[in-house]
Amino acid sequence: MTSMHKIFRAVIMGPPGSGKGTVSARITKSFALTHLSSGDILRANINAKTELGLLMKSCIDQGQLVPDDVISRLILSDLRGLGQCSWLLDGFPRTVPQAEALDDACSVDLVVNLNVPFQTIKQRLTSRWTHLPSGRVYNTDFNPPKVSGLDDVTGEPLVQRDDDSPETVTRRLKSYETQTEPVLEYYRCKGLLQSFSGTETNKIWPHVEEFLRRKLSSLK
Ligand code: ATP
Ligand code: MG
């Protein structure tokens, strides 16, 4: 574990199913950052049947984005709750208004972009299994759990997400193109964007790790 003296705030971006969850888990394991995933937070609300979760479920199941003001309020209040610590935001911001809301609240040091072709993603999402309570993800093709259908850490059952059906995946990719790609441009203009391209998480990860190791040791 690389410890940090300065507070470091990063965002991880990439199309749905690009490996943000997996790479985030590796980042938080190797570096002292707190992981905050908007998708995990929303799914926890749905699971717990909170008012917000019930309101947002149909939106999410249809592969649509939830309203900017709702998600921004939710995430920014969670970030405030973290206090003065280093974090990694996953799944937020996903639109330019969300990026602006984040900017108004705090400064971001780095945006890691996982650049994975859409074709790869479509194949991937249909073979994905999730441990809902933790957000850990597995893939029956290239990252299977030790015991089929069960989470490695807790032994609890894995599920396929309601929004991982082929039609919904297509819709999510569309909204990524129209609403989220402009956010990449937004951060590119600020000089914060660092992209990593590839089709396999295990091949992309060493480059992300090496980059972060250098970046974080230069902060000490
Ligand atoms: P993955 O996380 O597997 O790469 P993804 O990015 O599509 O795929 P999540 O981040 O888990 O999935 O989000 C799931 C759903 O939650 C989204 O399709 C969307 O409906 C909603 N959601 C999550 N984050 C946001 C956000 N920042 N703004 C609006 N909606 C969001
Ligand atoms: Mg996710």
Short mmCIF file of C-alpha atoms and ligand atoms in Angstrom, two decimals:
data_model
loop_
_atom_site.label_atom_id
_atom_site.label_comp_id
_atom_site.label_asym_id
_atom_site.label_seq_id
_atom_site.Cartn_x
_atom_site.Cartn_y
_atom_site.Cartn_z
CA MET A 1 0.00 0.00 0.00
CA THR A 2 1.40 3.35 -1.08
CA SER A 3 0.52 5.98 1.49
CA MET A 4 -0.07 9.59 0.62
CA HIS A 5 0.69 12.76 2.46
CA LYS A 6 -1.32 15.04 0.25
CA ILE A 7 -5.00 14.63 -0.47
CA PHE A 8 -5.53 13.20 -3.91
CA ARG A 9 -8.85 13.30 -5.72
CA ALA A 10 -9.40 11.22 -8.82
CA VAL A 11 -12.25 10.32 -11.13
CA ILE A 12 -12.37 7.12 -13.14
CA MET A 13 -14.31 7.18 -16.42
CA GLY A 14 -15.06 4.83 -19.28
CA PRO A 15 -18.07 3.35 -21.04
CA PRO A 16 -20.37 1.02 -19.08
CA GLY A 17 -18.60 -2.28 -18.58
CA SER A 18 -15.16 -0.86 -19.40
CA GLY A 19 -13.82 -2.26 -16.14
CA LYS A 20 -14.21 0.81 -13.92
CA GLY A 21 -15.37 -1.28 -10.98
CA THR A 22 -12.54 -3.82 -11.31
CA VAL A 23 -9.84 -1.21 -11.86
CA SER A 24 -11.22 0.91 -8.98
CA ALA A 25 -10.99 -2.06 -6.64
CA ARG A 26 -7.35 -2.59 -7.66
CA ILE A 27 -6.57 1.11 -7.25
CA THR A 28 -8.03 1.23 -3.75
CA LYS A 29 -6.14 -1.96 -2.84
CA SER A 30 -2.78 -0.57 -4.03
CA PHE A 31 -3.19 3.08 -3.03
CA ALA A 32 -4.85 4.69 -0.04
CA LEU A 33 -7.95 6.05 -1.74
CA THR A 34 -11.61 5.72 -0.76
CA HIS A 35 -13.76 4.35 -3.58
CA LEU A 36 -17.15 5.95 -4.19
CA SER A 37 -19.26 4.42 -6.98
CA SER A 38 -22.48 6.14 -8.02
CA GLY A 39 -23.86 2.90 -9.48
CA ASP A 40 -23.13 0.98 -6.26
CA ILE A 41 -24.73 3.73 -4.17
CA LEU A 42 -27.85 3.73 -6.38
CA ARG A 43 -28.09 -0.09 -6.31
CA ALA A 44 -27.71 -0.07 -2.51
CA ASN A 45 -30.66 2.35 -2.38
CA ILE A 46 -32.71 0.09 -4.64
CA ASN A 47 -31.83 -2.97 -2.57
CA ALA A 48 -32.74 -1.23 0.67
CA LYS A 49 -35.95 0.03 -0.99
CA THR A 50 -35.31 3.61 0.07
CA GLU A 51 -37.61 6.27 -1.37
CA LEU A 52 -34.84 7.43 -3.67
CA GLY A 53 -34.05 3.85 -4.74
CA LEU A 54 -37.68 3.13 -5.62
CA LEU A 55 -37.93 6.36 -7.60
CA MET A 56 -34.74 5.66 -9.55
CA LYS A 57 -35.13 1.93 -10.22
CA SER A 58 -37.16 2.14 -13.43
CA CYS A 59 -34.83 4.79 -14.80
CA ILE A 60 -31.79 2.61 -14.15
CA ASP A 61 -33.39 -0.63 -15.36
CA GLN A 62 -34.18 1.09 -18.67
CA GLY A 63 -30.56 2.14 -19.08
CA GLN A 64 -31.31 5.84 -18.67
CA LEU A 65 -29.35 8.26 -16.55
CA VAL A 66 -30.97 9.47 -13.34
CA PRO A 67 -31.57 13.27 -13.16
CA ASP A 68 -28.45 15.42 -12.69
CA ASP A 69 -29.73 17.23 -9.60
CA VAL A 70 -30.64 13.98 -7.82
CA ILE A 71 -27.33 12.23 -8.41
CA SER A 72 -25.26 15.38 -7.82
CA ARG A 73 -26.88 16.01 -4.45
CA LEU A 74 -26.41 12.37 -3.45
CA ILE A 75 -22.75 12.11 -4.44
CA LEU A 76 -21.68 15.54 -3.22
CA SER A 77 -23.21 14.89 0.19
CA ASP A 78 -21.37 11.53 0.38
CA LEU A 79 -18.13 13.28 -0.58
CA ARG A 80 -18.65 15.86 2.14
CA GLY A 81 -19.19 12.98 4.56
CA LEU A 82 -15.74 11.61 3.69
CA GLY A 83 -14.12 14.79 4.98
CA GLN A 84 -10.47 15.45 4.23
CA CYS A 85 -9.39 12.25 2.59
CA SER A 86 -8.21 10.99 -0.78
CA TRP A 87 -10.88 9.50 -2.98
CA LEU A 88 -11.65 7.86 -6.28
CA LEU A 89 -15.02 8.66 -7.85
CA ASP A 90 -16.46 6.01 -10.17
CA GLY A 91 -19.56 6.66 -12.30
CA PHE A 92 -19.79 10.36 -11.46
CA PRO A 93 -19.68 12.82 -13.17
CA ARG A 94 -21.42 11.40 -16.23
CA THR A 95 -22.72 14.65 -17.76
CA VAL A 96 -21.21 18.12 -18.13
CA PRO A 97 -23.65 19.65 -15.57
CA GLN A 98 -22.52 16.97 -13.08
CA ALA A 99 -18.86 17.80 -13.78
CA GLU A 100 -19.61 21.46 -13.16
CA ALA A 101 -21.41 20.64 -9.91
CA LEU A 102 -18.36 18.64 -8.79
CA ASP A 103 -16.04 21.49 -9.75
CA ASP A 104 -18.06 23.91 -7.66
CA ALA A 105 -17.68 21.63 -4.63
CA CYS A 106 -14.03 20.56 -4.87
CA SER A 107 -11.03 20.26 -7.13
CA VAL A 108 -10.13 17.10 -9.04
CA ASP A 109 -6.46 16.13 -9.51
CA LEU A 110 -6.73 13.43 -12.15
CA VAL A 111 -9.23 11.73 -14.45
CA VAL A 112 -8.40 8.17 -15.48
CA ASN A 113 -10.21 7.18 -18.67
CA LEU A 114 -10.57 3.52 -19.65
CA ASN A 115 -10.87 3.55 -23.42
CA VAL A 116 -12.40 0.20 -24.38
CA PRO A 117 -14.07 -0.47 -27.77
CA PHE A 118 -17.89 -0.75 -27.73
CA GLN A 119 -17.74 -4.14 -29.48
CA THR A 120 -15.72 -5.61 -26.58
CA ILE A 121 -18.13 -4.10 -24.08
CA LYS A 122 -21.26 -5.62 -25.59
CA GLN A 123 -19.79 -9.12 -25.35
CA ARG A 124 -18.57 -8.48 -21.86
CA LEU A 125 -21.66 -7.16 -20.13
CA THR A 126 -23.77 -10.19 -20.92
CA SER A 127 -21.25 -12.48 -19.14
CA ARG A 128 -20.91 -10.23 -16.10
CA TRP A 129 -21.90 -11.27 -12.56
CA THR A 130 -22.09 -8.86 -9.63
CA HIS A 131 -21.95 -9.18 -5.84
CA LEU A 132 -24.53 -6.51 -5.09
CA PRO A 133 -23.63 -5.63 -1.46
CA SER A 134 -19.96 -4.87 -2.30
CA GLY A 135 -20.12 -4.05 -6.01
CA ARG A 136 -17.45 -6.70 -6.75
CA VAL A 137 -17.74 -7.87 -10.34
CA TYR A 138 -16.75 -11.10 -12.05
CA ASN A 139 -16.82 -12.21 -15.64
CA THR A 140 -17.41 -15.81 -16.60
CA ASP A 141 -15.04 -15.37 -19.58
CA PHE A 142 -11.93 -13.78 -18.10
CA ASN A 143 -12.36 -13.13 -14.37
CA PRO A 144 -14.49 -15.97 -12.94
CA PRO A 145 -15.20 -16.33 -9.21
CA LYS A 146 -13.34 -19.18 -7.44
CA VAL A 147 -16.67 -20.99 -6.98
CA SER A 148 -19.16 -20.53 -9.79
CA GLY A 149 -22.01 -18.18 -8.83
CA LEU A 150 -20.51 -17.17 -5.46
CA ASP A 151 -18.58 -14.11 -4.24
CA ASP A 152 -14.90 -14.90 -3.43
CA VAL A 153 -14.87 -12.87 -0.20
CA THR A 154 -18.27 -13.52 1.41
CA GLY A 155 -19.43 -16.68 -0.37
CA GLU A 156 -22.74 -14.92 -1.04
CA PRO A 157 -24.59 -15.43 -4.34
CA LEU A 158 -23.76 -13.37 -7.42
CA VAL A 159 -26.49 -11.91 -9.63
CA GLN A 160 -26.75 -10.56 -13.16
CA ARG A 161 -27.76 -6.92 -13.15
CA ASP A 162 -31.24 -6.08 -14.48
CA ASP A 163 -29.67 -3.47 -16.76
CA ASP A 164 -27.14 -5.84 -18.39
CA SER A 165 -29.57 -7.13 -21.04
CA PRO A 166 -28.46 -6.58 -24.68
CA GLU A 167 -31.09 -3.90 -25.50
CA THR A 168 -30.38 -1.99 -22.30
CA VAL A 169 -26.65 -2.19 -22.90
CA THR A 170 -27.16 -0.60 -26.33
CA ARG A 171 -29.14 2.21 -24.73
CA ARG A 172 -26.48 2.75 -22.04
CA LEU A 173 -23.76 2.97 -24.71
CA LYS A 174 -25.84 5.53 -26.62
CA SER A 175 -26.28 7.72 -23.54
CA TYR A 176 -22.55 7.34 -22.87
CA GLU A 177 -21.80 8.70 -26.35
CA THR A 178 -24.16 11.63 -26.21
CA GLN A 179 -23.94 12.62 -22.54
CA THR A 180 -20.67 11.32 -21.11
CA GLU A 181 -18.15 11.71 -23.94
CA PRO A 182 -18.47 15.54 -23.63
CA VAL A 183 -17.24 15.15 -20.03
CA LEU A 184 -13.99 13.63 -21.37
CA GLU A 185 -13.56 16.75 -23.50
CA TYR A 186 -14.32 18.92 -20.47
CA TYR A 187 -11.47 17.31 -18.49
CA ARG A 188 -9.15 17.13 -21.50
CA CYS A 189 -9.39 20.92 -21.79
CA LYS A 190 -8.43 21.24 -18.13
CA GLY A 191 -5.38 19.01 -18.71
CA LEU A 192 -6.63 16.40 -16.25
CA LEU A 193 -7.46 13.53 -18.59
CA GLN A 194 -5.25 10.44 -18.77
CA SER A 195 -6.55 7.75 -21.14
CA PHE A 196 -5.65 4.05 -21.15
CA SER A 197 -6.72 2.01 -24.16
CA GLY A 198 -7.17 -1.73 -24.52
CA THR A 199 -9.61 -4.61 -24.64
CA GLU A 200 -8.57 -6.45 -21.47
CA THR A 201 -8.59 -5.12 -17.92
CA ASN A 202 -5.58 -7.26 -17.00
CA LYS A 203 -3.54 -5.62 -19.76
CA ILE A 204 -4.74 -2.07 -19.04
CA TRP A 205 -4.21 -2.32 -15.28
CA PRO A 206 -0.36 -2.42 -15.17
CA HIS A 207 -0.27 0.87 -17.11
CA VAL A 208 -2.77 2.51 -14.75
CA GLU A 209 -0.84 1.23 -11.73
CA GLU A 210 2.50 2.45 -13.06
CA PHE A 211 1.05 5.85 -13.92
CA LEU A 212 -0.52 6.29 -10.47
CA ARG A 213 2.62 5.11 -8.70
CA ARG A 214 4.63 7.85 -10.42
CA LYS A 215 1.95 10.47 -10.00
CA LEU A 216 1.47 9.76 -6.30
CA SER A 217 5.16 9.52 -5.45
CA SER A 218 5.69 12.92 -7.07
CA LEU A 219 3.09 14.34 -4.64
CA LYS A 220 4.94 13.23 -1.50
P1 ATP B 1 -20.26 -0.15 -15.08
O1 ATP B 1 -20.27 0.53 -13.76
O2 ATP B 1 -20.50 -1.57 -14.97
O3 ATP B 1 -19.06 0.16 -15.91
P2 ATP B 1 -22.29 1.62 -15.83
O4 ATP B 1 -21.28 2.71 -15.75
O5 ATP B 1 -23.33 1.71 -16.87
O6 ATP B 1 -21.52 0.29 -15.93
P3 ATP B 1 -23.10 2.08 -13.11
O7 ATP B 1 -22.07 3.12 -12.97
O8 ATP B 1 -23.08 0.98 -12.14
O9 ATP B 1 -23.11 1.39 -14.52
O10 ATP B 1 -24.52 2.79 -13.14
C1 ATP B 1 -25.69 2.07 -13.34
C2 ATP B 1 -26.83 3.01 -13.67
O11 ATP B 1 -26.99 3.95 -12.60
C3 ATP B 1 -26.61 3.87 -14.89
O12 ATP B 1 -26.95 3.21 -16.09
C4 ATP B 1 -27.52 5.06 -14.60
O13 ATP B 1 -28.86 4.75 -14.81
C5 ATP B 1 -27.33 5.23 -13.09
N1 ATP B 1 -26.24 6.18 -12.78
C6 ATP B 1 -25.06 5.88 -12.18
N2 ATP B 1 -24.28 6.98 -12.07
C7 ATP B 1 -24.98 7.99 -12.63
C8 ATP B 1 -24.72 9.37 -12.84
N3 ATP B 1 -23.56 9.95 -12.46
N4 ATP B 1 -25.66 10.12 -13.45
C9 ATP B 1 -26.83 9.58 -13.84
N5 ATP B 1 -27.14 8.28 -13.68
C10 ATP B 1 -26.24 7.49 -13.08
MG MG B 2 -19.81 0.75 -12.00
#
